[in-house]
Coordinates of C-alpha atoms in Angstrom, one line a residue:
M1 CA -20.4 40.6 -17.7
S2 CA -17.6 37.5 -19.0
Y3 CA -17.7 34.7 -16.9
L4 CA -14.6 34.3 -14.3
V5 CA -13.0 30.7 -13.8
L6 CA -13.3 29.2 -10.7
A7 CA -9.3 29.4 -10.4
R8 CA -9.4 33.0 -10.9
K9 CA -12.2 33.9 -8.8
Y10 CA -11.1 31.5 -5.7
R11 CA -7.4 32.6 -6.1
P12 CA -6.2 33.3 -2.4
L13 CA -6.4 36.9 -1.5
D14 CA -4.2 36.8 2.0
F15 CA -2.1 34.6 3.3
G16 CA -4.1 33.0 5.6
S17 CA -6.2 32.1 2.5
V18 CA -2.6 30.6 0.8
S19 CA -3.3 26.2 1.2
A20 CA -0.4 23.7 2.7
Q21 CA 2.0 26.5 1.9
E22 CA 2.5 27.5 6.0
H23 CA 6.4 27.0 5.8
V24 CA 6.0 30.0 3.1
T25 CA 3.2 32.5 4.3
R26 CA 4.8 32.5 7.8
T27 CA 8.1 33.5 6.8
L28 CA 6.9 36.1 4.6
A29 CA 4.5 37.5 7.2
N30 CA 7.0 37.5 9.7
A31 CA 9.7 39.0 7.9
I32 CA 7.1 41.9 6.8
R33 CA 6.5 42.2 11.0
R34 CA 10.2 42.3 11.7
G35 CA 11.0 44.6 8.8
K36 CA 13.4 42.0 7.7
V37 CA 12.2 41.9 3.8
A38 CA 14.7 40.8 1.3
H39 CA 15.4 42.2 -2.2
A40 CA 15.4 39.2 -3.7
Y41 CA 13.2 36.0 -3.5
L42 CA 12.9 32.7 -5.8
F43 CA 9.7 31.0 -5.7
T44 CA 10.2 26.9 -6.8
G45 CA 7.1 24.3 -7.2
P46 CA 5.6 22.5 -9.2
R47 CA 2.3 24.1 -11.3
G48 CA -0.9 25.8 -10.0
V49 CA 0.7 25.7 -6.1
G50 CA 0.6 29.7 -5.7
K51 CA 3.4 30.9 -6.5
T52 CA 2.5 33.5 -8.3
S53 CA -0.6 34.0 -6.1
V54 CA 1.6 34.5 -3.1
A55 CA 3.7 37.1 -4.8
R56 CA 1.0 39.1 -5.3
I57 CA -0.3 39.0 -1.8
F58 CA 3.2 39.6 -0.6
A59 CA 3.1 42.9 -2.6
K60 CA 0.1 43.9 -1.1
A61 CA 1.0 43.5 2.0
L62 CA 4.7 45.6 1.2
N63 CA 2.3 48.0 -0.4
C64 CA -0.6 48.3 1.5
E65 CA -1.9 51.7 2.7
R66 CA -2.2 50.1 6.1
G67 CA 1.6 48.8 5.8
P68 CA 4.1 47.4 5.4
T69 CA 1.7 45.0 7.2
P70 CA 0.9 41.1 7.1
E71 CA -2.4 41.5 6.8
P72 CA -3.2 44.2 3.7
C73 CA -6.5 45.6 4.0
L74 CA -7.5 44.5 0.2
K75 CA -10.2 47.6 -0.1
C76 CA -7.2 50.4 -0.3
T77 CA -6.0 51.4 -3.8
S78 CA -2.7 49.5 -4.2
C79 CA -4.3 46.0 -2.9
R80 CA -7.2 46.3 -5.4
E81 CA -4.6 47.5 -8.4
I82 CA -2.0 44.8 -7.0
A83 CA -5.5 42.2 -7.4
E84 CA -6.4 43.4 -10.9
G85 CA -3.3 44.1 -12.0
S86 CA -3.4 47.4 -13.0
G87 CA -0.9 49.0 -10.6
L88 CA 1.9 50.7 -11.4
A89 CA 3.7 49.8 -8.2
V90 CA 3.7 46.0 -9.6
R91 CA 5.1 44.9 -12.9
E92 CA 4.5 41.3 -13.8
I93 CA 6.7 39.8 -16.6
D94 CA 6.9 36.8 -18.3
G95 CA 9.8 35.2 -18.3
A96 CA 8.9 33.0 -21.7
S97 CA 8.0 36.0 -23.7
H98 CA 10.7 38.4 -22.3
N99 CA 14.0 36.3 -22.2
S100 CA 16.8 38.2 -24.1
V101 CA 19.3 40.5 -22.8
D102 CA 17.7 43.4 -24.9
N103 CA 14.3 42.6 -22.7
V104 CA 16.4 42.5 -19.4
R105 CA 18.2 45.6 -20.3
E106 CA 15.1 47.4 -20.7
L107 CA 13.6 46.2 -17.5
I108 CA 17.1 47.5 -15.9
E109 CA 16.2 51.2 -17.5
S110 CA 13.1 51.0 -15.5
F111 CA 14.7 50.4 -12.0
R112 CA 15.6 53.5 -11.9
S113 CA 12.5 55.5 -11.5
L114 CA 11.0 55.4 -7.7
P115 CA 7.8 54.1 -6.7
P116 CA 4.8 55.8 -7.4
P117 CA 3.1 57.6 -5.0
G118 CA 1.3 55.9 -2.0
S119 CA 3.9 53.0 -2.6
V120 CA 6.9 51.8 -0.2
Y121 CA 8.5 49.2 -3.2
K122 CA 8.4 48.7 -6.5
I123 CA 8.1 45.2 -6.9
Y124 CA 9.1 42.9 -10.0
I125 CA 7.9 39.5 -10.5
I126 CA 9.1 37.6 -13.0
D127 CA 7.2 34.2 -13.9
E128 CA 9.3 31.5 -15.6
V129 CA 12.3 33.2 -15.1
H130 CA 13.9 29.7 -15.9
M131 CA 13.1 30.6 -19.3
L132 CA 15.4 33.5 -19.7
S133 CA 18.7 33.1 -21.6
M134 CA 22.4 33.3 -19.6
A135 CA 23.2 36.6 -21.4
A136 CA 19.8 38.0 -20.1
F137 CA 20.7 36.1 -16.4
N138 CA 24.1 37.4 -16.6
A139 CA 22.8 41.5 -17.6
L140 CA 20.3 40.8 -14.2
L141 CA 23.0 39.2 -11.6
K142 CA 24.3 42.7 -10.9
S143 CA 20.7 44.6 -10.2
L144 CA 20.0 41.3 -8.1
E145 CA 23.5 42.0 -6.1
E146 CA 22.8 45.6 -5.5
P147 CA 19.4 46.8 -6.3
P148 CA 18.0 50.2 -6.5
P149 CA 16.6 51.7 -3.1
H150 CA 12.9 50.4 -2.8
T151 CA 13.3 47.8 -5.2
L152 CA 12.2 44.4 -5.0
F153 CA 12.6 40.8 -7.2
I154 CA 10.6 37.7 -6.9
L155 CA 11.3 35.3 -9.7
A156 CA 8.8 32.0 -9.5
T157 CA 9.6 28.6 -12.1
T158 CA 8.5 25.3 -12.0
E159 CA 12.3 24.1 -13.0
A160 CA 15.2 25.6 -10.7
H161 CA 17.3 23.3 -12.3
K162 CA 17.8 25.3 -15.5
I163 CA 18.8 28.8 -13.1
P164 CA 22.0 29.8 -13.1
D165 CA 23.9 29.0 -9.0
T166 CA 25.1 32.5 -9.2
V167 CA 21.3 33.7 -9.3
I168 CA 19.6 31.6 -6.9
S169 CA 22.5 32.9 -4.5
R170 CA 20.9 36.0 -4.2
C171 CA 17.9 35.2 -3.9
Q172 CA 15.9 33.9 -0.7
R173 CA 14.6 30.7 -1.8
F174 CA 10.9 29.2 -0.7
D175 CA 9.6 25.6 -2.3
F176 CA 6.6 25.5 -2.7
R177 CA 5.1 22.0 -1.8
A178 CA 2.7 19.7 -4.0
L179 CA -1.2 19.7 -2.1
P180 CA -2.3 16.8 -0.7
V181 CA -5.3 15.0 -2.0
R182 CA -7.1 15.9 1.3
E183 CA -6.4 19.2 1.1
I184 CA -7.6 19.5 -2.8
E185 CA -10.8 17.8 -1.6
A186 CA -11.4 20.1 0.9
C187 CA -11.1 23.2 -1.1
L188 CA -13.1 21.7 -3.9
R189 CA -16.1 21.1 -1.4
Q190 CA -16.0 24.6 -0.3
I191 CA -16.1 26.0 -3.8
A192 CA -18.7 23.5 -4.6
E193 CA -20.8 25.2 -1.4
S194 CA -20.1 28.5 -2.6
E195 CA -21.0 27.7 -5.8
S196 CA -24.5 25.9 -4.6
L197 CA -23.2 22.6 -7.0
D198 CA -24.8 19.5 -6.4
V199 CA -21.6 17.1 -6.4
E200 CA -21.0 13.4 -5.2
P201 CA -18.4 13.1 -2.7
E202 CA -16.4 10.5 -5.0
V203 CA -15.8 13.0 -7.6
F204 CA -13.7 15.4 -5.0
R205 CA -11.6 12.7 -4.7
M206 CA -11.3 11.8 -7.8
I207 CA -10.9 15.7 -9.5
A208 CA -8.0 16.1 -6.5
R209 CA -6.0 12.8 -7.4
Q210 CA -6.2 13.5 -10.9
A211 CA -4.9 17.5 -10.1
D212 CA -1.6 15.6 -8.9
G213 CA -1.0 17.8 -6.3
S214 CA -1.6 20.9 -8.5
M215 CA -5.3 23.5 -6.9
R216 CA -5.4 25.6 -10.3
D217 CA -5.6 22.1 -12.2
A218 CA -8.3 21.0 -9.6
Q219 CA -10.3 23.9 -10.3
S220 CA -9.8 24.0 -13.8
L221 CA -11.2 20.3 -14.2
L222 CA -14.0 21.4 -11.4
D223 CA -14.9 24.1 -14.1
R224 CA -14.9 21.4 -16.9
V225 CA -17.2 19.1 -15.2
Q226 CA -19.4 21.4 -14.1
S227 CA -20.1 22.6 -17.9
F228 CA -20.5 19.1 -19.1
C229 CA -23.1 18.1 -16.2
E230 CA -27.2 19.2 -16.2
G231 CA -27.0 20.2 -12.4
H232 CA -26.1 17.4 -10.4
I233 CA -22.0 16.0 -11.1
S234 CA -22.0 12.3 -10.7
A235 CA -19.1 10.4 -10.3
S236 CA -19.7 8.4 -13.7
E237 CA -19.9 11.3 -16.0
T238 CA -16.6 12.7 -14.3
E239 CA -14.9 9.5 -15.2
Q240 CA -16.7 10.3 -18.8
V241 CA -15.7 13.7 -19.2
L242 CA -12.3 13.4 -17.5
G243 CA -11.0 10.1 -19.6
I244 CA -10.5 8.5 -15.9
V245 CA -10.1 5.0 -16.1
Q246 CA -13.2 3.1 -14.1
H247 CA -11.8 1.8 -10.4
R248 CA -13.5 -1.4 -11.3
S249 CA -11.3 -1.8 -14.6
L250 CA -8.2 -1.2 -12.3
F251 CA -9.7 -3.9 -9.7
A252 CA -9.9 -6.2 -12.5
L253 CA -7.0 -6.2 -14.6
S254 CA -4.7 -6.6 -11.3
A255 CA -6.4 -9.7 -10.5
A256 CA -6.1 -11.0 -14.2
I257 CA -2.5 -10.4 -13.8
L258 CA -1.8 -11.9 -10.6
Q259 CA -3.9 -14.8 -11.1
Q260 CA -2.0 -15.1 -14.4
D261 CA -5.0 -15.3 -16.7
A262 CA -3.5 -13.6 -20.2
S263 CA -6.4 -14.3 -22.0
L264 CA -8.1 -11.9 -19.2
V265 CA -5.7 -9.3 -19.3
L266 CA -5.8 -8.5 -23.3
S267 CA -9.8 -8.9 -23.1
L268 CA -10.2 -6.4 -19.8
L269 CA -7.8 -4.1 -22.7
D270 CA -9.8 -4.0 -25.3
E271 CA -12.8 -2.9 -23.3
I272 CA -11.1 -0.3 -21.8
F273 CA -9.9 1.7 -24.9
A274 CA -13.2 1.1 -27.0
I275 CA -14.8 3.6 -24.7
G276 CA -11.8 6.3 -25.8
I277 CA -9.4 5.9 -22.9
D278 CA -6.3 7.9 -23.7
P279 CA -3.2 5.5 -23.4
G280 CA -1.2 7.7 -21.9
V281 CA -4.1 8.3 -19.4
F282 CA -4.8 4.9 -18.6
L283 CA -0.8 3.9 -17.9
K284 CA -0.9 7.1 -15.8
E285 CA -4.0 5.2 -13.2
F286 CA -2.5 2.1 -13.5
V287 CA 0.8 2.7 -12.1
S288 CA -1.0 4.7 -9.5
H289 CA -2.8 1.9 -8.8
W290 CA -0.1 -0.6 -8.5
R291 CA 1.6 1.8 -6.6
D292 CA -1.9 2.0 -4.3
L293 CA -0.9 -2.0 -4.3
L294 CA 2.4 -1.8 -3.3
V295 CA 1.2 0.4 -0.1
A296 CA -1.7 -1.7 1.1
K297 CA 1.1 -4.4 1.6
F298 CA 3.2 -2.7 3.3
G299 CA 1.6 0.0 5.0
G300 CA -1.9 -1.4 6.0
E301 CA -5.0 0.5 6.3
A302 CA -3.8 3.3 7.7
A303 CA -1.3 4.2 5.1
L304 CA -3.8 4.1 2.8
K305 CA -6.4 6.5 4.4
R306 CA -3.4 8.5 4.5
L307 CA -3.6 9.5 0.6
G308 CA -7.3 9.9 0.7
I309 CA -8.6 6.9 -0.9
S310 CA -11.9 5.7 -0.2
S311 CA -12.7 3.0 2.4
D312 CA -14.3 1.0 -0.2
H313 CA -11.5 0.9 -2.4
V314 CA -9.1 0.1 0.7
A315 CA -11.3 -2.8 1.6
Q316 CA -10.5 -4.1 -2.5
L317 CA -6.8 -3.3 -1.9
L318 CA -6.4 -5.2 1.1
E319 CA -8.0 -8.0 -0.2
Q320 CA -6.2 -8.2 -3.6
V321 CA -2.3 -8.4 -2.3
S322 CA -3.5 -10.8 0.6
G323 CA -2.3 -14.0 0.1
R324 CA 0.8 -12.9 -1.6
S325 CA 4.2 -12.4 -0.4
S326 CA 5.7 -9.2 -0.4
S327 CA 8.4 -10.3 -2.5
D328 CA 6.0 -11.1 -5.6
I329 CA 4.2 -7.9 -5.0
L330 CA 7.4 -5.5 -5.2
D331 CA 8.4 -7.5 -8.3
L332 CA 5.1 -6.8 -10.0
V333 CA 4.9 -3.3 -9.4
Q334 CA 8.7 -2.7 -10.6
L335 CA 7.6 -4.5 -13.9
V336 CA 4.7 -2.6 -14.3
R337 CA 6.3 0.6 -14.1
Q338 CA 9.4 0.0 -16.2
G339 CA 6.6 -1.5 -18.7
A340 CA 4.4 1.9 -18.8
D341 CA 7.7 3.7 -19.3
D342 CA 8.5 1.9 -22.3
A343 CA 5.1 2.0 -23.8
M344 CA 5.1 5.8 -22.8
R345 CA 8.3 6.1 -25.4
S346 CA 6.8 4.1 -28.0
A347 CA 4.8 4.7 -31.2
Y348 CA 2.5 2.5 -30.7
P349 CA 1.8 2.6 -26.8
K350 CA -1.0 0.5 -26.8
Y351 CA 0.4 -2.5 -28.7
A352 CA 3.4 -2.0 -26.2
L353 CA 1.2 -1.6 -23.5
E354 CA -0.2 -5.5 -24.1
A355 CA 2.7 -7.0 -24.5
V356 CA 4.1 -5.7 -21.5
L357 CA 0.8 -6.8 -19.8
V358 CA 0.7 -10.1 -21.4
R359 CA 4.2 -10.6 -20.0
V360 CA 3.9 -9.7 -16.7
S361 CA 0.5 -11.9 -16.1
C362 CA 3.0 -14.9 -18.0
R363 CA 5.2 -14.7 -15.4
E364 CA 5.8 -16.8 -12.2
S365 CA 5.3 -15.5 -8.9
V366 CA 8.5 -14.7 -7.2
K367 CA 9.6 -17.4 -4.8
D368 CA 11.1 -17.1 -1.6
L369 CA 14.7 -19.2 -2.5
G370 CA 16.4 -18.6 0.8
V371 CA 13.0 -20.0 2.9
L372 CA 12.5 -23.1 0.6
L373 CA 15.9 -24.2 1.6
E374 CA 16.2 -23.9 4.9
R375 CA 12.9 -25.6 4.2
L376 CA 13.8 -28.4 3.1
K377 CA 16.5 -28.7 5.8
S378 CA 14.2 -28.3 8.4
A379 CA 12.0 -31.0 6.9
A380 CA 15.3 -33.7 7.5
A381 CA 15.7 -32.5 10.9
K382 CA 13.7 -34.2 13.7
G383 CA 12.9 -33.2 17.3
T384 CA 14.1 -29.2 16.8
L385 CA 13.7 -26.7 19.5
L386 CA 10.3 -25.0 17.7
A387 CA 8.8 -28.0 16.2
R388 CA 5.4 -28.4 16.5
G389 CA 5.1 -32.1 16.7
G390 CA 7.1 -34.4 17.6
G391 CA 9.1 -36.8 16.1
G392 CA 9.2 -40.7 17.0
S393 CA 12.7 -42.2 17.9
T394 CA 14.8 -44.4 15.6
P395 CA 15.8 -47.5 16.6
T396 CA 19.1 -48.5 17.3
P397 CA 21.0 -50.8 15.4
P398 CA 22.4 -54.1 17.2
E399 CA 25.9 -52.9 16.2
T400 CA 25.2 -49.8 17.8
A401 CA 24.2 -51.1 20.7
Q402 CA 27.1 -53.7 20.9
L403 CA 29.7 -50.5 20.5
E404 CA 27.7 -47.9 22.7
K405 CA 27.9 -50.9 25.9
R406 CA 31.8 -51.3 25.3
K407 CA 32.3 -47.0 25.8
S408 CA 33.5 -45.8 28.7
P409 CA 31.4 -43.6 31.0
E410 CA 33.7 -40.7 30.6
K411 CA 33.4 -41.0 26.7
K412 CA 29.5 -41.0 27.0
V413 CA 29.6 -38.1 29.0
Q414 CA 32.1 -36.3 26.4
E415 CA 30.1 -37.2 23.4
A416 CA 27.1 -36.6 25.1
Q417 CA 27.9 -32.6 25.7
V418 CA 29.6 -32.6 21.9
S419 CA 25.7 -33.7 20.6
S420 CA 24.0 -31.7 22.8
Q421 CA 26.0 -28.3 21.9
A422 CA 25.8 -29.4 17.9
S423 CA 21.9 -30.0 18.3
A424 CA 21.9 -26.4 20.1
R425 CA 23.4 -25.1 17.4
E426 CA 21.4 -26.9 14.3
E427 CA 18.1 -25.8 16.2
R428 CA 18.9 -22.3 16.0
E429 CA 19.8 -22.4 12.4
L430 CA 17.2 -24.7 11.4
D431 CA 14.0 -23.6 13.3
W432 CA 14.2 -19.9 12.9
P433 CA 13.7 -19.8 9.1
E434 CA 10.8 -22.4 9.5
F435 CA 9.4 -19.7 11.8
V436 CA 9.6 -17.0 9.6
H437 CA 7.8 -18.3 7.1
F438 CA 5.1 -20.0 9.8
S439 CA 5.0 -15.6 10.2
A440 CA 4.8 -15.1 6.0
E441 CA 1.3 -17.7 6.7
K442 CA -0.2 -16.3 8.9
G443 CA -0.4 -13.0 6.6
V444 CA 1.5 -10.4 9.2
C445 CA 3.2 -8.8 6.6
I446 CA 5.5 -6.2 8.3
L447 CA 6.6 -8.4 10.9
H448 CA 7.4 -10.8 8.5
E449 CA 8.8 -8.4 6.7
Q450 CA 10.8 -7.1 9.9
L451 CA 12.6 -10.6 11.1
R452 CA 13.7 -11.6 7.7
R453 CA 16.0 -8.8 8.2
M454 CA 16.7 -9.9 11.9
V455 CA 19.6 -12.4 13.3
V456 CA 19.1 -14.7 15.8
V457 CA 21.6 -14.0 18.8
A458 CA 20.5 -16.7 21.3
L459 CA 17.6 -18.8 21.5
K460 CA 16.3 -21.6 24.3
P461 CA 13.0 -22.3 25.6
G462 CA 11.2 -19.3 26.0
R463 CA 13.8 -16.9 25.2
L464 CA 14.5 -15.2 22.3
E465 CA 17.0 -12.4 21.6
L466 CA 17.5 -11.0 18.3
K467 CA 20.0 -8.1 16.4
G468 CA 18.7 -6.2 13.5
P469 CA 18.8 -3.0 12.1
D470 CA 17.4 0.0 13.7
F471 CA 14.0 0.4 11.7
S472 CA 13.1 -3.3 12.5
V473 CA 14.5 -3.5 16.4
A474 CA 12.1 0.0 16.5
Y475 CA 9.3 -1.5 15.2
L476 CA 9.4 -4.3 17.5
E477 CA 10.2 -2.4 20.6
K478 CA 6.5 -1.3 20.1
K479 CA 4.0 -2.9 22.7
E480 CA 1.6 -4.3 20.2
N481 CA 3.8 -5.4 17.6
R482 CA 5.8 -7.3 20.3
D483 CA 3.0 -8.8 21.9
Q484 CA 2.3 -9.9 17.9
L485 CA 5.9 -11.6 17.7
C486 CA 5.1 -13.4 21.2
S487 CA 1.5 -14.6 20.0
L488 CA 3.1 -16.2 17.4
L489 CA 6.0 -17.6 18.9
E490 CA 3.7 -19.2 21.6
E491 CA 1.4 -20.7 18.8
F492 CA 4.5 -22.0 16.7
S493 CA 6.1 -23.8 19.7
G494 CA 3.3 -24.6 22.2
R495 CA 5.5 -22.8 24.9
P496 CA 4.0 -19.4 26.3
N497 CA 5.4 -16.5 28.5
W498 CA 8.1 -15.9 25.9
R499 CA 10.9 -13.1 26.7
I500 CA 11.9 -11.4 23.7
K501 CA 15.5 -9.3 23.8
L502 CA 16.6 -7.0 21.3
S503 CA 19.7 -5.1 20.3
R504 CA 20.5 -3.1 17.3
G505 CA 22.9 -3.8 14.6
N506 CA 23.0 -1.6 10.9
T507 CA 21.5 1.5 10.8
G508 CA 18.4 2.0 9.1
A509 CA 16.5 -0.4 7.2
Q510 CA 19.7 -2.5 5.9
A511 CA 19.2 -6.0 6.8
E512 CA 21.5 -7.9 9.2
D513 CA 24.7 -10.1 7.7
G514 CA 23.4 -13.3 8.2
S515 CA 20.2 -12.8 8.1
L516 CA 17.4 -14.2 5.7
A517 CA 16.9 -11.5 3.5
V518 CA 20.6 -10.9 2.5
A519 CA 21.1 -14.7 2.4
E520 CA 18.1 -15.2 -0.1
D521 CA 20.0 -12.7 -1.9
L522 CA 23.4 -13.6 -2.2
E523 CA 21.3 -17.7 -3.2
R524 CA 19.7 -15.7 -5.9
R525 CA 22.2 -13.7 -7.0
Q526 CA 24.8 -16.9 -7.2
V527 CA 21.8 -19.1 -9.3
E528 CA 21.9 -16.0 -11.7
R529 CA 25.5 -15.9 -11.9
E530 CA 25.4 -19.5 -12.8
R531 CA 22.9 -19.4 -15.0
V532 CA 24.5 -16.5 -17.1
E533 CA 27.4 -18.5 -17.1
D534 CA 25.6 -21.6 -18.5
I535 CA 24.5 -19.1 -21.2
N536 CA 27.5 -17.6 -22.2
N537 CA 29.2 -21.4 -22.7
H538 CA 26.0 -22.6 -24.7
P539 CA 27.5 -23.5 -28.4
K540 CA 25.0 -21.4 -30.0
V541 CA 26.5 -18.6 -28.4
Q542 CA 29.8 -19.4 -29.0
S543 CA 29.1 -19.9 -32.6
L544 CA 27.5 -16.4 -32.4
K545 CA 31.0 -15.1 -31.2
K546 CA 32.9 -16.8 -33.7
A547 CA 30.6 -15.6 -36.7
F548 CA 30.8 -12.2 -35.6
P549 CA 34.5 -11.5 -34.4
G550 CA 35.2 -9.1 -32.1
S551 CA 31.2 -8.9 -31.3
T552 CA 30.3 -8.5 -27.3
I553 CA 27.1 -9.7 -25.3
E554 CA 25.6 -6.6 -24.0
N555 CA 23.4 -7.9 -22.0
I556 CA 21.8 -11.2 -21.3
K557 CA 17.8 -11.7 -19.9
V558 CA 16.7 -14.6 -17.8
K559 CA 13.4 -16.3 -18.5
E560 CA 12.0 -17.1 -14.9

C-alpha cells in the first residue's frame, strides 16, 4: 500500500475536527440543523486553512443517510464515497483547468440531472474559482441566481478580489482565517503522538511559524522533516532541512545593527549565506525577527508569548530593545522592511541586502528632538516645581536693590502676583518635558509613549491633571498604570501622595495638540523643510538646473 502523506491522513472528517474556523463550522451546522441551507457558498481565505475540507464535510452532512445532519456518521455509503472522492452526488472541479466558457456550459448541462439515489443534494465544489474567465463567470451567473432544485454550489478561492461582484452577491461568503501558531503547534503535537515520532518541542514551534498560518503547509513540512531525520527529530536538523536561519544568527545580526558595527554585519551575512541559506528565506526570517523586536518594545513579555515565542527568545528580545528609544526601534523596523522589499525586487538580492544592512547599521540613532530642546530650556531655568535639586539664590545687584526700595508696597504686590503667574506658567511648560524624559530613562516605555501624547491641563504641588486621547486615558485609568505614574512622580519630585485627574480628548490614539509628540513631529518637519530648501538653493543644484533646462527635482533624500 502506498504511503499516505500526513496532510491527507489527518484531514478533518467532521466539523468538530476543523481547527480555528468555528465561525464557519458553527454557522454551517446551525443552517443544517434549522433547515436553512443556501444554494451557493463562497469560501475564501489563505491556502491550507480548510476550505476544501469544510466543503467536503458540508457535503457529507447534507447527503448522509442519517441526514441532513450537522454530525455525519462517516460510515454510510454516501459519507465514504465523498471522503474517497468517488461519489456521484459530489463533483469537485478545478477552476484552473476548467476555466473556459465551454467547460461551464458542459457543467450547466449536468445541472439538469437529479441527485443519485440515496442523496438529497447534488453538490458542485469549484476550487480556485477565481481562475475562471469572465465569460465563464457570466455563463454561471444564471445558475447561481436560480439553481435547479436540490443543487448546491460551493466556490473556494484564495483570491476573492478577482471574483466579479455579481458572483459574490449571489453567494453566502465565509472568510477562513489563517491559523495561529499555537493552534498549529498543538495539532502537530497530536500528529507526532499518533505517529509515535520523537520530536524536540522547539521543532513544533519552528514548523508552525514557518507554515505562516497554513495547517497543510505545516503538515507537509513535518512530513519532510521526518523523512530527513533518523528517529529523533532535533531543532538543528530541522533548521538544516528547511533552510531556516538560526535564531542566534538573527540575534547576533540585529545586535550588530543596533551597535552600528557595519564590519560585523558583513561578516555575519557571509556566515549565513555560506551554509546555503536562500536570500528570500533569510529576508522573511529577518523581517519577522524585527517585527518581534517591535512587539517586544511596545507590547512586552505578554504580547511576545501570545505570538508563541519561547521563553528564552522572549528574554533575548526584551534585552535587545532595553535602553533603546521607541522612535529608534520604529525607525529601524521601517528601514529594514523597506530594504527587504528592495532586495526582493533586485536581480542581485544578496548584494542589495548587504548594502541595505550596512546603510542601516551606519545610521545615527533617532534623537527625540523636542525633548532635547525642552531639556536645554529646563537646564536654564531654576527653582521649577518638580526640580529634584534646589538652586542657590542669585545675589541682587546694588542698583536693583536701590530701585526695589523706591517702589511702593502696592507696586511690589502687583509685580509679585504677575511674577508668580509667569513662574507658574513657565514651570508647567518646562517641567513636564523633563518628567516625560525621566520616564523614558526609567525604562517604562509604554507609559512614556502615552505621556508624550498628552497635555498638562493643571500642574500644582501634589496634583496633576492631564488630557489625552482615548487610548492613553484608558491606559492610565488602569490601577497598576496609574500607580506606576504616581510612583514616578514621587521619585522625580520628592513629593508623595500625588493625585491625578484625567480627561479625554482625541478619539483613538492620535496625540493631543500641544503634546510633546505633536511638537516633536512639527519640529522635525520644520527642520526637514529647511534642509530641503537649503539643498534646493545650493549653487551646484542651481547649476544642474541651468545645464538641463526644464528638469525638475523629483526627490531629495536628506542624509542623517
